[in-house]
Amino acid sequence: MYKKQTDIIRTQIERSQFLEHSTPLYLTSSFVFEDAEDMRASFSEEKERNIYSRFTNPNTSEFVEKVCKMEGAEDGFAFATGMAAVFSTFAALLNSGDHIVSAQSVFGSTHTLFTKYFPKWNIETSYFKINEVDTIERLITPKTKILYAETPTNPAVDILDLELLGAIAKKHNLILIIDNCFATPYLQQPIKFGADLVIHSATKLIDGQGRVLGGATVGRADLIREIYLFSRNTGPALSPFNAWVLSKSLETLAVRVDRHCENALRIAQFLENHDKVNWVKYPFLKSHPQYEIAKKQMKLGGSIVAFEIKGGITNGRRFLDAIKLCSLSANLGDTRTIVTHPASTTHSKLSEEDRLEVNITDGLVRISVGLEDVEDILNDLDQALL
Ligand SMILES: *Cc1c(COP(=O)(O)O)cnc(C)c1O
């Protein structure tokens, strides 16, 4: 039996002589051994202990353990970025010739991995449209190994039914992987609905303060074992310093996300009644097309609001130029409200037709709602919509 990543911590973080309340920062690249026998037993994994920070480190293990507890996962591994988590997870589990079935609307760099890099290793991906989940089973072939999705989606805030995805994965014996970055484990735990692995970009709401990059994959211990072995040899590990920051961030996740969601709902309701707005999408608005599914699988509606401004690209850009309090940035899940116009920025390289396939219309504006006083955000949006 191999050791679990998360078992290593408590044996390692014994209280130091200073009895500090916060976890100390273990900035060390390697760890020393008592003697030759200790070294042998450690390398053969008979002993649970830290060897080298590319494998494990007390700070990264603490972070992983917390994410596992929140997600209801058996084990996990922490990465330098969310994309390192995505890439390493797939690379560890797939062989040449394997096939992925993925939601069409996934994070941009994940999509690039699927379309540009994985085909180099003879790994192909088929996509299902968010609004056509009944097509998923038709895409599955004997070579399909992984079913992959994000919910809520970026930037259109569509919702996928996790219970349905869990049932399909089980029926066809696929590994279901969910990128849970938008919801956070506080709002949604995909493992409850049948996910085998959950991926996070900790850069977003887990840090939530725009300071560090990080990522994690948590879930079934047997799969994590493969991901751990791949990662310990290829080197995408999270730095101890970032792990230390992120561990502390998790302690405020619930209060931050509560406030993000409270502000986001108010903003969604405000925009829904605004005459310069065609429509608003927010999972916990009754008008959201997948409102019932959102209610079933999410505790609150999340921090992202999407709306369509009247007047397409021209007015979308004019709106961004008029924004004062909110920031124009590519990030999301920050204490500060961020506004983006995908059609003229992140998704401008796609044709209009391809954008519409993932529900990105020319007037779509995405707001990552922050922790400011909600009246200040509402005033800023209102003056910019004039
Ligand atoms: C940002 C993001 C990622 C990538 O995370 P990085 O930490 O930027 O590498 C992956 N998935 C989703 C849904 C994201 O929003």
mmCIF file of C-alpha atoms and ligand atoms in Angstrom:
data_model
loop_
_atom_site.group_PDB
_atom_site.id
_atom_site.type_symbol
_atom_site.label_atom_id
_atom_site.label_comp_id
_atom_site.label_asym_id
_atom_site.label_seq_id
_atom_site.Cartn_x
_atom_site.Cartn_y
_atom_site.Cartn_z
ATOM 1 C CA MET A 1 0.000 0.000 0.000
ATOM 2 C CA TYR A 2 1.381 3.378 -0.941
ATOM 3 C CA LYS A 3 1.250 6.426 1.290
ATOM 4 C CA LYS A 4 -1.376 9.080 0.615
ATOM 5 C CA GLN A 5 -0.087 12.601 -0.030
ATOM 6 C CA THR A 6 -2.343 13.949 2.667
ATOM 7 C CA ASP A 7 -1.130 11.501 5.324
ATOM 8 C CA ILE A 8 2.326 12.969 5.245
ATOM 9 C CA ILE A 9 1.456 16.279 6.816
ATOM 10 C CA ARG A 10 0.434 15.659 10.366
ATOM 11 C CA THR A 11 3.405 13.442 10.968
ATOM 12 C CA GLN A 12 5.628 16.183 9.616
ATOM 13 C CA ILE A 13 4.102 19.352 11.057
ATOM 14 C CA GLU A 14 4.635 18.669 14.710
ATOM 15 C CA ARG A 15 4.242 21.801 16.764
ATOM 16 C CA SER A 16 7.560 23.571 16.899
ATOM 17 C CA GLN A 17 9.197 24.867 20.045
ATOM 18 C CA PHE A 18 7.561 28.277 19.431
ATOM 19 C CA LEU A 19 3.975 26.934 19.530
ATOM 20 C CA GLU A 20 3.006 29.224 16.665
ATOM 21 C CA HIS A 21 -0.711 29.476 15.840
ATOM 22 C CA SER A 22 -0.296 29.892 12.068
ATOM 23 C CA THR A 23 1.530 27.229 10.096
ATOM 24 C CA PRO A 24 5.182 28.220 9.614
ATOM 25 C CA LEU A 25 6.588 28.555 6.121
ATOM 26 C CA TYR A 26 8.891 25.661 5.189
ATOM 27 C CA LEU A 27 11.123 27.261 2.582
ATOM 28 C CA THR A 28 13.365 24.311 1.978
ATOM 29 C CA SER A 29 14.099 22.483 -1.229
ATOM 30 C CA SER A 30 15.063 19.224 0.481
ATOM 31 C CA PHE A 31 14.928 17.345 3.788
ATOM 32 C CA VAL A 32 17.658 15.459 5.634
ATOM 33 C CA PHE A 33 17.804 11.826 6.752
ATOM 34 C CA GLU A 34 18.861 10.368 10.108
ATOM 35 C CA ASP A 35 21.067 7.680 8.629
ATOM 36 C CA ALA A 36 21.451 5.279 5.716
ATOM 37 C CA GLU A 37 18.556 3.091 6.825
ATOM 38 C CA ASP A 38 16.223 6.115 7.196
ATOM 39 C CA MET A 39 17.177 7.225 3.718
ATOM 40 C CA ARG A 40 16.591 3.777 2.217
ATOM 41 C CA ALA A 41 13.201 3.371 3.926
ATOM 42 C CA SER A 42 12.122 6.855 2.851
ATOM 43 C CA PHE A 43 12.972 6.299 -0.793
ATOM 44 C CA SER A 44 11.238 2.925 -0.834
ATOM 45 C CA GLU A 45 8.131 4.640 0.613
ATOM 46 C CA GLU A 46 8.124 2.390 3.664
ATOM 47 C CA LYS A 47 8.292 5.625 5.619
ATOM 48 C CA GLU A 48 5.957 8.572 5.193
ATOM 49 C CA ARG A 49 8.109 11.637 5.120
ATOM 50 C CA ASN A 50 9.193 14.562 2.990
ATOM 51 C CA ILE A 51 12.225 14.013 0.782
ATOM 52 C CA TYR A 52 12.345 16.833 -1.727
ATOM 53 C CA SER A 53 9.931 19.724 -2.311
ATOM 54 C CA ARG A 54 9.316 18.688 -5.917
ATOM 55 C CA PHE A 55 7.589 15.620 -4.395
ATOM 56 C CA THR A 56 6.057 16.927 -1.183
ATOM 57 C CA ASN A 57 6.567 19.782 1.267
ATOM 58 C CA PRO A 58 4.685 20.422 4.540
ATOM 59 C CA ASN A 59 3.102 23.614 3.179
ATOM 60 C CA THR A 60 1.909 22.088 -0.078
ATOM 61 C CA SER A 61 0.629 19.023 1.793
ATOM 62 C CA GLU A 62 -1.350 21.222 4.171
ATOM 63 C CA PHE A 63 -2.929 23.031 1.234
ATOM 64 C CA VAL A 64 -3.782 19.742 -0.500
ATOM 65 C CA GLU A 65 -5.267 18.308 2.673
ATOM 66 C CA LYS A 66 -7.564 21.311 3.082
ATOM 67 C CA VAL A 67 -8.771 21.156 -0.536
ATOM 68 C CA CYS A 68 -9.391 17.393 -0.149
ATOM 69 C CA LYS A 69 -11.456 17.948 2.992
ATOM 70 C CA MET A 70 -13.574 20.610 1.292
ATOM 71 C CA GLU A 71 -14.131 18.560 -1.852
ATOM 72 C CA GLY A 72 -14.683 15.256 -0.049
ATOM 73 C CA ALA A 73 -11.683 13.819 -1.907
ATOM 74 C CA GLU A 74 -9.428 10.934 -0.895
ATOM 75 C CA ASP A 75 -6.165 12.519 -1.973
ATOM 76 C CA GLY A 76 -4.637 15.223 -4.135
ATOM 77 C CA PHE A 77 -1.608 17.010 -5.512
ATOM 78 C CA ALA A 78 -0.870 20.754 -5.677
ATOM 79 C CA PHE A 79 0.481 22.480 -8.774
ATOM 80 C CA ALA A 80 2.237 25.734 -9.640
ATOM 81 C CA THR A 81 -0.758 26.892 -11.726
ATOM 82 C CA GLY A 82 -4.204 25.736 -12.708
ATOM 83 C CA MET A 83 -2.912 24.843 -16.170
ATOM 84 C CA ALA A 84 -0.118 22.724 -14.669
ATOM 85 C CA ALA A 85 -2.889 20.831 -12.855
ATOM 86 C CA VAL A 86 -4.928 20.395 -16.035
ATOM 87 C CA PHE A 87 -1.970 19.323 -18.187
ATOM 88 C CA SER A 88 -0.394 16.974 -15.633
ATOM 89 C CA THR A 89 -3.722 15.302 -14.844
ATOM 90 C CA PHE A 90 -4.391 14.438 -18.476
ATOM 91 C CA ALA A 91 -0.766 13.591 -19.280
ATOM 92 C CA ALA A 92 -0.522 11.236 -16.310
ATOM 93 C CA LEU A 93 -3.710 9.331 -17.118
ATOM 94 C CA LEU A 94 -3.787 9.149 -20.919
ATOM 95 C CA ASN A 95 -1.926 6.996 -23.396
ATOM 96 C CA SER A 96 -1.401 7.503 -27.095
ATOM 97 C CA GLY A 97 -4.639 6.580 -28.877
ATOM 98 C CA ASP A 98 -6.934 7.557 -25.997
ATOM 99 C CA HIS A 99 -9.891 9.856 -26.574
ATOM 100 C CA ILE A 100 -11.444 12.675 -24.524
ATOM 101 C CA VAL A 101 -15.051 13.832 -24.606
ATOM 102 C CA SER A 102 -15.192 17.435 -23.423
ATOM 103 C CA ALA A 103 -17.694 20.230 -23.075
ATOM 104 C CA GLN A 104 -17.136 22.707 -25.889
ATOM 105 C CA SER A 105 -16.942 25.642 -23.523
ATOM 106 C CA VAL A 106 -13.759 25.158 -21.511
ATOM 107 C CA PHE A 107 -10.994 27.483 -20.356
ATOM 108 C CA GLY A 108 -9.017 28.835 -23.344
ATOM 109 C CA SER A 109 -5.662 27.191 -22.563
ATOM 110 C CA THR A 110 -7.375 23.868 -21.830
ATOM 111 C CA HIS A 111 -8.981 24.098 -25.262
ATOM 112 C CA THR A 112 -5.545 24.809 -26.778
ATOM 113 C CA LEU A 113 -4.117 21.711 -25.047
ATOM 114 C CA PHE A 114 -6.886 19.598 -26.563
ATOM 115 C CA THR A 115 -6.687 21.019 -30.081
ATOM 116 C CA LYS A 116 -2.984 21.853 -30.536
ATOM 117 C CA TYR A 117 -0.845 19.723 -28.242
ATOM 118 C CA PHE A 118 -2.620 16.458 -27.382
ATOM 119 C CA PRO A 119 -3.025 15.492 -31.076
ATOM 120 C CA LYS A 120 0.823 15.420 -31.193
ATOM 121 C CA TRP A 121 0.587 12.378 -28.922
ATOM 122 C CA ASN A 122 -2.363 10.912 -30.819
ATOM 123 C CA ILE A 123 -4.900 11.951 -28.197
ATOM 124 C CA GLU A 124 -8.057 13.322 -29.801
ATOM 125 C CA THR A 125 -10.956 15.257 -28.282
ATOM 126 C CA SER A 126 -14.630 15.428 -29.262
ATOM 127 C CA TYR A 127 -16.830 18.254 -27.984
ATOM 128 C CA PHE A 128 -20.438 18.487 -26.934
ATOM 129 C CA LYS A 129 -22.371 21.746 -26.887
ATOM 130 C CA ILE A 130 -23.506 22.981 -23.505
ATOM 131 C CA ASN A 131 -27.131 23.036 -24.648
ATOM 132 C CA GLU A 132 -26.957 19.570 -26.221
ATOM 133 C CA VAL A 133 -25.967 17.165 -23.459
ATOM 134 C CA ASP A 134 -28.068 14.466 -25.158
ATOM 135 C CA THR A 135 -25.284 14.202 -27.768
ATOM 136 C CA ILE A 136 -22.601 13.181 -25.225
ATOM 137 C CA GLU A 137 -23.201 9.442 -25.421
ATOM 138 C CA ARG A 138 -22.985 9.503 -29.216
ATOM 139 C CA LEU A 139 -19.447 10.921 -28.977
ATOM 140 C CA ILE A 140 -18.167 8.109 -26.749
ATOM 141 C CA THR A 141 -16.058 5.487 -28.538
ATOM 142 C CA PRO A 142 -14.204 2.403 -27.242
ATOM 143 C CA LYS A 143 -11.130 4.663 -27.013
ATOM 144 C CA THR A 144 -12.787 7.282 -24.793
ATOM 145 C CA LYS A 145 -11.193 7.442 -21.370
ATOM 146 C CA ILE A 146 -12.076 10.853 -19.915
ATOM 147 C CA LEU A 147 -15.244 12.957 -19.751
ATOM 148 C CA TYR A 148 -14.364 16.585 -19.018
ATOM 149 C CA ALA A 149 -16.350 19.725 -18.193
ATOM 150 C CA GLU A 150 -16.450 23.014 -16.313
ATOM 151 C CA THR A 151 -19.560 24.362 -14.621
ATOM 152 C CA PRO A 152 -20.453 27.221 -14.437
ATOM 153 C CA THR A 153 -18.834 27.869 -17.800
ATOM 154 C CA ASN A 154 -16.646 30.793 -18.738
ATOM 155 C CA PRO A 155 -17.652 33.425 -19.764
ATOM 156 C CA ALA A 156 -21.309 32.650 -20.559
ATOM 157 C CA VAL A 157 -22.147 31.230 -17.066
ATOM 158 C CA ASP A 158 -24.009 28.193 -18.420
ATOM 159 C CA ILE A 159 -24.595 25.289 -16.048
ATOM 160 C CA LEU A 160 -23.962 21.616 -16.779
ATOM 161 C CA ASP A 161 -25.813 18.917 -14.855
ATOM 162 C CA LEU A 162 -23.157 17.177 -12.740
ATOM 163 C CA GLU A 163 -25.501 14.334 -11.784
ATOM 164 C CA LEU A 164 -26.134 13.605 -15.464
ATOM 165 C CA LEU A 165 -22.398 13.704 -16.278
ATOM 166 C CA GLY A 166 -21.712 11.406 -13.315
ATOM 167 C CA ALA A 167 -24.298 8.892 -14.564
ATOM 168 C CA ILE A 168 -22.898 8.919 -18.122
ATOM 169 C CA ALA A 169 -19.325 8.469 -16.875
ATOM 170 C CA LYS A 170 -20.371 5.563 -14.675
ATOM 171 C CA LYS A 171 -22.371 3.851 -17.414
ATOM 172 C CA HIS A 172 -19.463 4.018 -19.881
ATOM 173 C CA ASN A 173 -16.694 3.503 -17.338
ATOM 174 C CA LEU A 174 -15.086 6.894 -18.020
ATOM 175 C CA ILE A 175 -13.038 9.041 -15.671
ATOM 176 C CA LEU A 176 -15.142 12.145 -14.999
ATOM 177 C CA ILE A 177 -12.974 15.234 -14.410
ATOM 178 C CA ILE A 178 -14.559 18.548 -13.432
ATOM 179 C CA ASP A 179 -12.759 21.902 -13.365
ATOM 180 C CA ASN A 180 -14.449 23.403 -10.289
ATOM 181 C CA CYS A 181 -12.611 26.715 -10.392
ATOM 182 C CA PHE A 182 -15.667 28.939 -10.922
ATOM 183 C CA ALA A 183 -17.765 27.430 -8.144
ATOM 184 C CA THR A 184 -15.075 26.616 -5.540
ATOM 185 C CA PRO A 185 -15.535 23.640 -3.190
ATOM 186 C CA TYR A 186 -17.562 25.882 -0.896
ATOM 187 C CA LEU A 187 -20.392 26.154 -3.441
ATOM 188 C CA GLN A 188 -20.179 22.830 -5.245
ATOM 189 C CA GLN A 189 -18.571 19.426 -4.656
ATOM 190 C CA PRO A 190 -18.552 17.495 -7.946
ATOM 191 C CA ILE A 191 -17.370 14.274 -6.262
ATOM 192 C CA LYS A 192 -20.821 13.988 -4.627
ATOM 193 C CA PHE A 193 -22.299 13.753 -8.114
ATOM 194 C CA GLY A 194 -19.856 11.141 -9.386
ATOM 195 C CA ALA A 195 -16.740 13.065 -10.438
ATOM 196 C CA ASP A 196 -13.542 11.026 -10.089
ATOM 197 C CA LEU A 197 -11.248 14.039 -10.079
ATOM 198 C CA VAL A 198 -11.706 17.758 -9.450
ATOM 199 C CA ILE A 199 -9.283 20.350 -10.788
ATOM 200 C CA HIS A 200 -8.782 23.859 -9.447
ATOM 201 C CA SER A 201 -7.004 26.944 -10.550
ATOM 202 C CA ALA A 202 -6.261 28.220 -7.033
ATOM 203 C CA THR A 203 -5.225 31.484 -8.674
ATOM 204 C CA LYS A 204 -8.885 32.484 -8.834
ATOM 205 C CA LEU A 205 -11.263 32.377 -5.858
ATOM 206 C CA ILE A 206 -9.148 30.084 -3.676
ATOM 207 C CA ASP A 207 -6.528 32.805 -3.305
ATOM 208 C CA GLY A 208 -9.183 35.320 -4.206
ATOM 209 C CA GLN A 209 -6.889 38.243 -3.544
ATOM 210 C CA GLY A 210 -4.997 38.372 -6.815
ATOM 211 C CA ARG A 211 -1.609 37.514 -5.308
ATOM 212 C CA VAL A 212 -0.363 34.069 -6.296
ATOM 213 C CA LEU A 213 -0.785 31.385 -8.951
ATOM 214 C CA GLY A 214 -1.599 27.839 -7.962
ATOM 215 C CA GLY A 215 -3.571 24.729 -8.817
ATOM 216 C CA ALA A 216 -4.714 21.403 -7.442
ATOM 217 C CA THR A 217 -6.158 18.100 -8.551
ATOM 218 C CA VAL A 218 -8.035 16.050 -5.956
ATOM 219 C CA GLY A 219 -10.119 12.879 -6.053
ATOM 220 C CA ARG A 220 -9.725 9.092 -6.260
ATOM 221 C CA ALA A 221 -6.547 7.920 -4.529
ATOM 222 C CA ASP A 222 -5.588 5.449 -7.285
ATOM 223 C CA LEU A 223 -5.736 8.166 -9.954
ATOM 224 C CA ILE A 224 -3.940 10.690 -7.739
ATOM 225 C CA ARG A 225 -1.180 8.142 -7.281
ATOM 226 C CA GLU A 226 -0.576 8.173 -11.061
ATOM 227 C CA ILE A 227 -0.746 11.976 -11.151
ATOM 228 C CA TYR A 228 1.660 12.201 -8.209
ATOM 229 C CA LEU A 229 4.229 9.888 -9.826
ATOM 230 C CA PHE A 230 4.008 11.788 -13.112
ATOM 231 C CA SER A 231 4.340 15.138 -11.355
ATOM 232 C CA ARG A 232 7.159 14.181 -9.034
ATOM 233 C CA ASN A 233 9.189 13.304 -12.117
ATOM 234 C CA THR A 234 8.148 16.189 -14.368
ATOM 235 C CA GLY A 235 8.220 19.036 -11.859
ATOM 236 C CA PRO A 236 5.005 21.119 -11.945
ATOM 237 C CA ALA A 237 4.799 21.303 -8.119
ATOM 238 C CA LEU A 238 3.418 24.291 -6.222
ATOM 239 C CA SER A 239 6.015 26.389 -4.387
ATOM 240 C CA PRO A 240 5.939 26.215 -0.569
ATOM 241 C CA PHE A 241 5.462 29.970 -0.349
ATOM 242 C CA ASN A 242 2.413 29.982 -2.612
ATOM 243 C CA ALA A 243 1.031 26.962 -0.756
ATOM 244 C CA TRP A 244 1.421 28.828 2.516
ATOM 245 C CA VAL A 245 -0.497 31.823 1.096
ATOM 246 C CA LEU A 246 -3.203 29.589 -0.370
ATOM 247 C CA SER A 247 -3.652 27.584 2.845
ATOM 248 C CA LYS A 248 -4.380 30.805 4.676
ATOM 249 C CA SER A 249 -6.705 31.943 1.861
ATOM 250 C CA LEU A 250 -8.805 28.803 2.307
ATOM 251 C CA GLU A 251 -9.527 29.837 5.881
ATOM 252 C CA THR A 252 -11.484 32.846 4.560
ATOM 253 C CA LEU A 253 -12.968 31.178 1.472
ATOM 254 C CA ALA A 254 -16.471 30.738 2.891
ATOM 255 C CA VAL A 255 -16.890 34.329 4.115
ATOM 256 C CA ARG A 256 -15.413 35.752 0.924
ATOM 257 C CA VAL A 257 -17.529 33.604 -1.399
ATOM 258 C CA ASP A 258 -20.697 34.386 0.606
ATOM 259 C CA ARG A 259 -20.074 38.092 0.019
ATOM 260 C CA HIS A 260 -19.106 37.584 -3.654
ATOM 261 C CA CYS A 261 -22.405 35.771 -4.213
ATOM 262 C CA GLU A 262 -24.508 38.276 -2.277
ATOM 263 C CA ASN A 263 -23.063 41.149 -4.333
ATOM 264 C CA ALA A 264 -23.374 39.185 -7.591
ATOM 265 C CA LEU A 265 -27.059 38.417 -7.049
ATOM 266 C CA ARG A 266 -27.809 42.100 -6.345
ATOM 267 C CA ILE A 267 -25.950 43.121 -9.507
ATOM 268 C CA ALA A 268 -27.708 40.470 -11.604
ATOM 269 C CA GLN A 269 -31.108 41.685 -10.350
ATOM 270 C CA PHE A 270 -30.152 45.297 -11.056
ATOM 271 C CA LEU A 271 -29.024 44.500 -14.617
ATOM 272 C CA GLU A 272 -32.126 42.428 -15.285
ATOM 273 C CA ASN A 273 -34.209 45.579 -14.868
ATOM 274 C CA HIS A 274 -31.884 47.897 -16.810
ATOM 275 C CA ASP A 275 -33.139 49.256 -20.143
ATOM 276 C CA LYS A 276 -29.651 49.182 -21.761
ATOM 277 C CA VAL A 277 -29.408 45.429 -21.137
ATOM 278 C CA ASN A 278 -30.897 42.711 -23.367
ATOM 279 C CA TRP A 279 -30.522 39.829 -20.930
ATOM 280 C CA VAL A 280 -28.621 38.714 -17.821
ATOM 281 C CA LYS A 281 -27.315 35.269 -16.946
ATOM 282 C CA TYR A 282 -26.688 34.380 -13.322
ATOM 283 C CA PRO A 283 -27.229 30.820 -12.039
ATOM 284 C CA PHE A 284 -29.486 31.857 -9.149
ATOM 285 C CA LEU A 285 -31.777 34.113 -11.215
ATOM 286 C CA LYS A 286 -35.045 32.331 -12.056
ATOM 287 C CA SER A 287 -34.566 33.444 -15.675
ATOM 288 C CA HIS A 288 -31.345 31.389 -16.031
ATOM 289 C CA PRO A 289 -32.008 28.533 -18.477
ATOM 290 C CA GLN A 290 -30.514 25.964 -16.069
ATOM 291 C CA TYR A 291 -31.786 27.554 -12.843
ATOM 292 C CA GLU A 292 -33.167 24.257 -11.491
ATOM 293 C CA ILE A 293 -29.873 22.436 -12.087
ATOM 294 C CA ALA A 294 -27.916 25.281 -10.487
ATOM 295 C CA LYS A 295 -30.155 25.086 -7.402
ATOM 296 C CA LYS A 296 -29.632 21.331 -7.227
ATOM 297 C CA GLN A 297 -25.850 21.358 -7.319
ATOM 298 C CA MET A 298 -24.736 24.788 -6.041
ATOM 299 C CA LYS A 299 -25.078 26.347 -2.608
ATOM 300 C CA LEU A 300 -25.151 29.904 -4.024
ATOM 301 C CA GLY A 301 -24.970 31.374 -7.534
ATOM 302 C CA GLY A 302 -21.252 32.194 -7.678
ATOM 303 C CA SER A 303 -19.348 35.394 -8.346
ATOM 304 C CA ILE A 304 -19.704 35.716 -12.125
ATOM 305 C CA VAL A 305 -22.514 37.582 -13.865
ATOM 306 C CA ALA A 306 -22.851 37.669 -17.657
ATOM 307 C CA PHE A 307 -25.092 40.116 -19.482
ATOM 308 C CA GLU A 308 -25.679 41.342 -22.993
ATOM 309 C CA ILE A 309 -25.404 45.040 -23.521
ATOM 310 C CA LYS A 310 -27.591 46.557 -26.248
ATOM 311 C CA GLY A 311 -25.571 47.681 -29.271
ATOM 312 C CA GLY A 312 -23.070 44.781 -29.694
ATOM 313 C CA ILE A 313 -19.288 45.227 -29.952
ATOM 314 C CA THR A 314 -19.409 49.041 -30.200
ATOM 315 C CA ASN A 315 -21.354 49.482 -27.002
ATOM 316 C CA GLY A 316 -19.447 46.699 -25.270
ATOM 317 C CA ARG A 317 -16.210 48.590 -25.833
ATOM 318 C CA ARG A 318 -17.785 51.937 -24.925
ATOM 319 C CA PHE A 319 -18.986 50.391 -21.660
ATOM 320 C CA LEU A 320 -15.453 49.210 -20.776
ATOM 321 C CA ASP A 321 -14.061 52.681 -21.492
ATOM 322 C CA ALA A 322 -16.619 54.291 -19.189
ATOM 323 C CA ILE A 323 -15.971 51.962 -16.221
ATOM 324 C CA LYS A 324 -14.221 53.729 -13.325
ATOM 325 C CA LEU A 325 -14.273 51.693 -10.089
ATOM 326 C CA CYS A 326 -14.165 48.209 -11.602
ATOM 327 C CA SER A 327 -10.950 46.988 -13.244
ATOM 328 C CA LEU A 328 -10.393 45.836 -16.801
ATOM 329 C CA SER A 329 -8.369 42.664 -16.321
ATOM 330 C CA ALA A 330 -8.182 39.094 -17.591
ATOM 331 C CA ASN A 331 -8.371 37.639 -14.094
ATOM 332 C CA LEU A 332 -11.447 36.681 -12.100
ATOM 333 C CA GLY A 333 -12.383 35.773 -8.549
ATOM 334 C CA ASP A 334 -10.572 38.752 -7.031
ATOM 335 C CA THR A 335 -11.566 41.013 -4.119
ATOM 336 C CA ARG A 336 -11.927 43.750 -6.757
ATOM 337 C CA THR A 337 -14.642 43.690 -9.388
ATOM 338 C CA ILE A 338 -13.363 42.935 -12.885
ATOM 339 C CA VAL A 339 -15.209 43.589 -16.130
ATOM 340 C CA THR A 340 -14.368 41.980 -19.480
ATOM 341 C CA HIS A 341 -15.815 42.042 -22.988
ATOM 342 C CA PRO A 342 -14.940 38.601 -24.437
ATOM 343 C CA ALA A 343 -15.905 39.298 -28.089
ATOM 344 C CA SER A 344 -13.293 42.064 -28.436
ATOM 345 C CA THR A 345 -10.629 40.498 -26.169
ATOM 346 C CA THR A 346 -10.245 36.885 -24.936
ATOM 347 C CA HIS A 347 -12.416 35.393 -27.706
ATOM 348 C CA SER A 348 -11.699 37.878 -30.522
ATOM 349 C CA LYS A 349 -9.719 35.273 -32.502
ATOM 350 C CA LEU A 350 -12.792 33.057 -32.866
ATOM 351 C CA SER A 351 -15.236 33.685 -35.712
ATOM 352 C CA GLU A 352 -18.624 35.087 -34.726
ATOM 353 C CA GLU A 353 -20.111 31.687 -35.541
ATOM 354 C CA ASP A 354 -17.659 29.867 -33.230
ATOM 355 C CA ARG A 355 -18.333 32.390 -30.477
ATOM 356 C CA LEU A 356 -22.054 31.796 -30.745
ATOM 357 C CA GLU A 357 -21.472 28.041 -30.361
ATOM 358 C CA VAL A 358 -20.275 28.774 -26.819
ATOM 359 C CA ASN A 359 -22.977 31.413 -26.221
ATOM 360 C CA ILE A 360 -20.656 34.425 -26.551
ATOM 361 C CA THR A 361 -22.603 37.152 -28.307
ATOM 362 C CA ASP A 362 -20.996 40.430 -29.444
ATOM 363 C CA GLY A 363 -22.586 42.384 -26.595
ATOM 364 C CA LEU A 364 -21.707 39.857 -23.858
ATOM 365 C CA VAL A 365 -20.040 41.419 -20.821
ATOM 366 C CA ARG A 366 -18.645 39.292 -17.983
ATOM 367 C CA ILE A 367 -18.427 40.703 -14.488
ATOM 368 C CA SER A 368 -16.353 38.981 -11.838
ATOM 369 C CA VAL A 369 -18.048 40.546 -8.840
ATOM 370 C CA GLY A 370 -15.727 41.601 -6.029
ATOM 371 C CA LEU A 371 -16.060 42.400 -2.351
ATOM 372 C CA GLU A 372 -16.573 46.163 -2.608
ATOM 373 C CA ASP A 373 -19.671 47.849 -1.194
ATOM 374 C CA VAL A 374 -22.323 46.704 -3.651
ATOM 375 C CA GLU A 375 -23.762 50.234 -4.012
ATOM 376 C CA ASP A 376 -20.398 51.440 -5.314
ATOM 377 C CA ILE A 377 -20.318 48.672 -7.940
ATOM 378 C CA LEU A 378 -23.942 49.352 -8.966
ATOM 379 C CA ASN A 379 -23.240 53.075 -9.355
ATOM 380 C CA ASP A 380 -20.192 52.381 -11.522
ATOM 381 C CA LEU A 381 -22.084 49.964 -13.801
ATOM 382 C CA ASP A 382 -25.053 52.322 -14.024
ATOM 383 C CA GLN A 383 -22.998 55.344 -15.077
ATOM 384 C CA ALA A 384 -21.088 53.234 -17.642
ATOM 385 C CA LEU A 385 -24.313 51.879 -19.168
ATOM 386 C CA LEU A 386 -25.580 55.374 -20.032
HETATM 387 C C1 LIG B 1 -7.802 30.393 -14.831
HETATM 388 C C2 LIG B 1 -8.384 29.073 -15.113
HETATM 389 C C3 LIG B 1 -7.566 27.974 -15.368
HETATM 390 C C4 LIG B 1 -6.047 28.082 -15.425
HETATM 391 O O1 LIG B 1 -5.525 28.473 -14.221
HETATM 392 P P1 LIG B 1 -4.082 29.227 -14.069
HETATM 393 O O2 LIG B 1 -3.877 29.238 -12.604
HETATM 394 O O3 LIG B 1 -4.260 30.576 -14.694
HETATM 395 O O4 LIG B 1 -3.096 28.404 -14.801
HETATM 396 C C5 LIG B 1 -8.168 26.751 -15.613
HETATM 397 N N1 LIG B 1 -9.508 26.621 -15.601
HETATM 398 C C6 LIG B 1 -10.347 27.664 -15.360
HETATM 399 C C7 LIG B 1 -11.815 27.451 -15.371
HETATM 400 C C8 LIG B 1 -9.814 28.929 -15.115
HETATM 401 O O5 LIG B 1 -10.627 29.958 -14.885
#
